[in-house]
C-alpha positions as a printed NumPy array, in Angstrom:
array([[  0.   ,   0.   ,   0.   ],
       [  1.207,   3.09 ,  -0.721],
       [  2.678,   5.679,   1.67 ],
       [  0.793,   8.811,   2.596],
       [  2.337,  11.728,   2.498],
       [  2.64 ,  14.327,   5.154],
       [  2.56 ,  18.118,   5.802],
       [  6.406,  17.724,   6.906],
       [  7.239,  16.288,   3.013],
       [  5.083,  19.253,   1.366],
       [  7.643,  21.877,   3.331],
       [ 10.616,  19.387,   3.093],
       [  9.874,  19.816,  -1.115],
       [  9.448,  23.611,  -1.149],
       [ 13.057,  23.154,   1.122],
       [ 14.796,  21.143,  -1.31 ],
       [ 13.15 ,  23.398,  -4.329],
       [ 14.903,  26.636,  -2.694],
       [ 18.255,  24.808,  -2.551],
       [ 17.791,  24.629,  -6.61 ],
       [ 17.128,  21.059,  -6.787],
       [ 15.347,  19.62 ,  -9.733],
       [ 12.305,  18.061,  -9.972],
       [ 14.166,  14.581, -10.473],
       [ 16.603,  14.873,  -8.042],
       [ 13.69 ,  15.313,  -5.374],
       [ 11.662,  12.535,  -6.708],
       [ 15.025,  10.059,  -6.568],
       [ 15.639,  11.193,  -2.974],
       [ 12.111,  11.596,  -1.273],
       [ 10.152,   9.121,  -3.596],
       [  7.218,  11.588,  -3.898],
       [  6.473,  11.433,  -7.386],
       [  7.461,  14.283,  -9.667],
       [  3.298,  15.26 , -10.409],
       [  3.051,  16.187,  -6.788],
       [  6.959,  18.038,  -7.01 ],
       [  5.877,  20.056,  -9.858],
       [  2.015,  21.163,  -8.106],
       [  3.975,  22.101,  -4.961],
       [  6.354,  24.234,  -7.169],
       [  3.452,  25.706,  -8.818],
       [  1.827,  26.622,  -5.399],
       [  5.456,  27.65 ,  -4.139],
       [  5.792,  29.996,  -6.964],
       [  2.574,  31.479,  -7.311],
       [  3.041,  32.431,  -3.024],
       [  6.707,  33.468,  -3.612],
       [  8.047,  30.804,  -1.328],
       [ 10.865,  30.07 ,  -3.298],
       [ 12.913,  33.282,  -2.212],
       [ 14.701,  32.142,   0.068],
       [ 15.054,  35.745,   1.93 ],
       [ 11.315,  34.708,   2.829],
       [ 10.597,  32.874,   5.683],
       [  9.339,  29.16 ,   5.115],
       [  5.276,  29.014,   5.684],
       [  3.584,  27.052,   8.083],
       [  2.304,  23.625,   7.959],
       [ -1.372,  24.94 ,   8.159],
       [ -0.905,  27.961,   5.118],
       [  0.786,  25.251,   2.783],
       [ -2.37 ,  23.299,   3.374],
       [ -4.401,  26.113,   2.85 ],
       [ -2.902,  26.698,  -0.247],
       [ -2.946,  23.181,  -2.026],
       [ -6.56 ,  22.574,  -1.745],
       [ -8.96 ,  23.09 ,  -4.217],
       [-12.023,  25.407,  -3.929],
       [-14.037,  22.471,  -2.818],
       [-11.245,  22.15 ,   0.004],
       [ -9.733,  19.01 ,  -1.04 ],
       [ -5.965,  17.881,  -1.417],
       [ -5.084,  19.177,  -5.302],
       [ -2.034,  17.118,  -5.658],
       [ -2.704,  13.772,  -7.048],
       [ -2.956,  12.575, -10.472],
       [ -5.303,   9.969, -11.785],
       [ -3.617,   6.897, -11.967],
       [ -4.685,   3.769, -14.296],
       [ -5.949,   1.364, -11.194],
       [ -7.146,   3.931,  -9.359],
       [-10.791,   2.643, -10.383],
       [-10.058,  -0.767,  -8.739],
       [ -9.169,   1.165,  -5.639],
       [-12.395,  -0.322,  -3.913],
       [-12.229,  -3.836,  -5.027],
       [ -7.988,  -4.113,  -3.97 ],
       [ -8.487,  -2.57 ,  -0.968],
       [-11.385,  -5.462,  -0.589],
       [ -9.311,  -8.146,  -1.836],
       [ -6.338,  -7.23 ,   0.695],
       [ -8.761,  -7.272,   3.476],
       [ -9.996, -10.907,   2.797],
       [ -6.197, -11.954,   2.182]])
């Protein structure tokens, strides 16, 4: 199953995207997949946390700011088996 990601990765990302790694670099070290690494760039840039002269934000505005308007997390993609989720998350239950 697949690991969740936490508040703590979202800031560790906008940390490692200030030290001027790449996109690739962060996915290779942090396994968070380079989708997520390039919305939480987006949001990092549109907020102007990339400066580093700027304080880091909070765990709570970061959240703020990668929801949607309908307040949900706006960082995955659609994967293929994500219809299935339902029926593997069954079938893992039942062994």
């Amino acid at each position: 199953m697949p690991r969740r990601r936490t508040m703590t990765e979202k800031s560790e990302v906008i940390r490692r995207l200030r030290a001027g790694q790449s996109i690739r670099e962060i996915n290779r070290e942090t396994g968070i997949h380079r989708s997520t690494v390039r919305n939480i760039r987006e949001v990092a840039t549109r907020w102007n946390w990339l400066d580093s002269r700027e304080s880091l934000p909070g765990e709570s505005e970061i959240l703020k700011s990668l929801r949607n308007d309908d307040g949900e997390e706006n960082l995955t993609v659609a994967h293929p088996l994500d219809i299935y989720l339902s029926d593997i998350e069954g079938w893992l239950k039942e062994k």
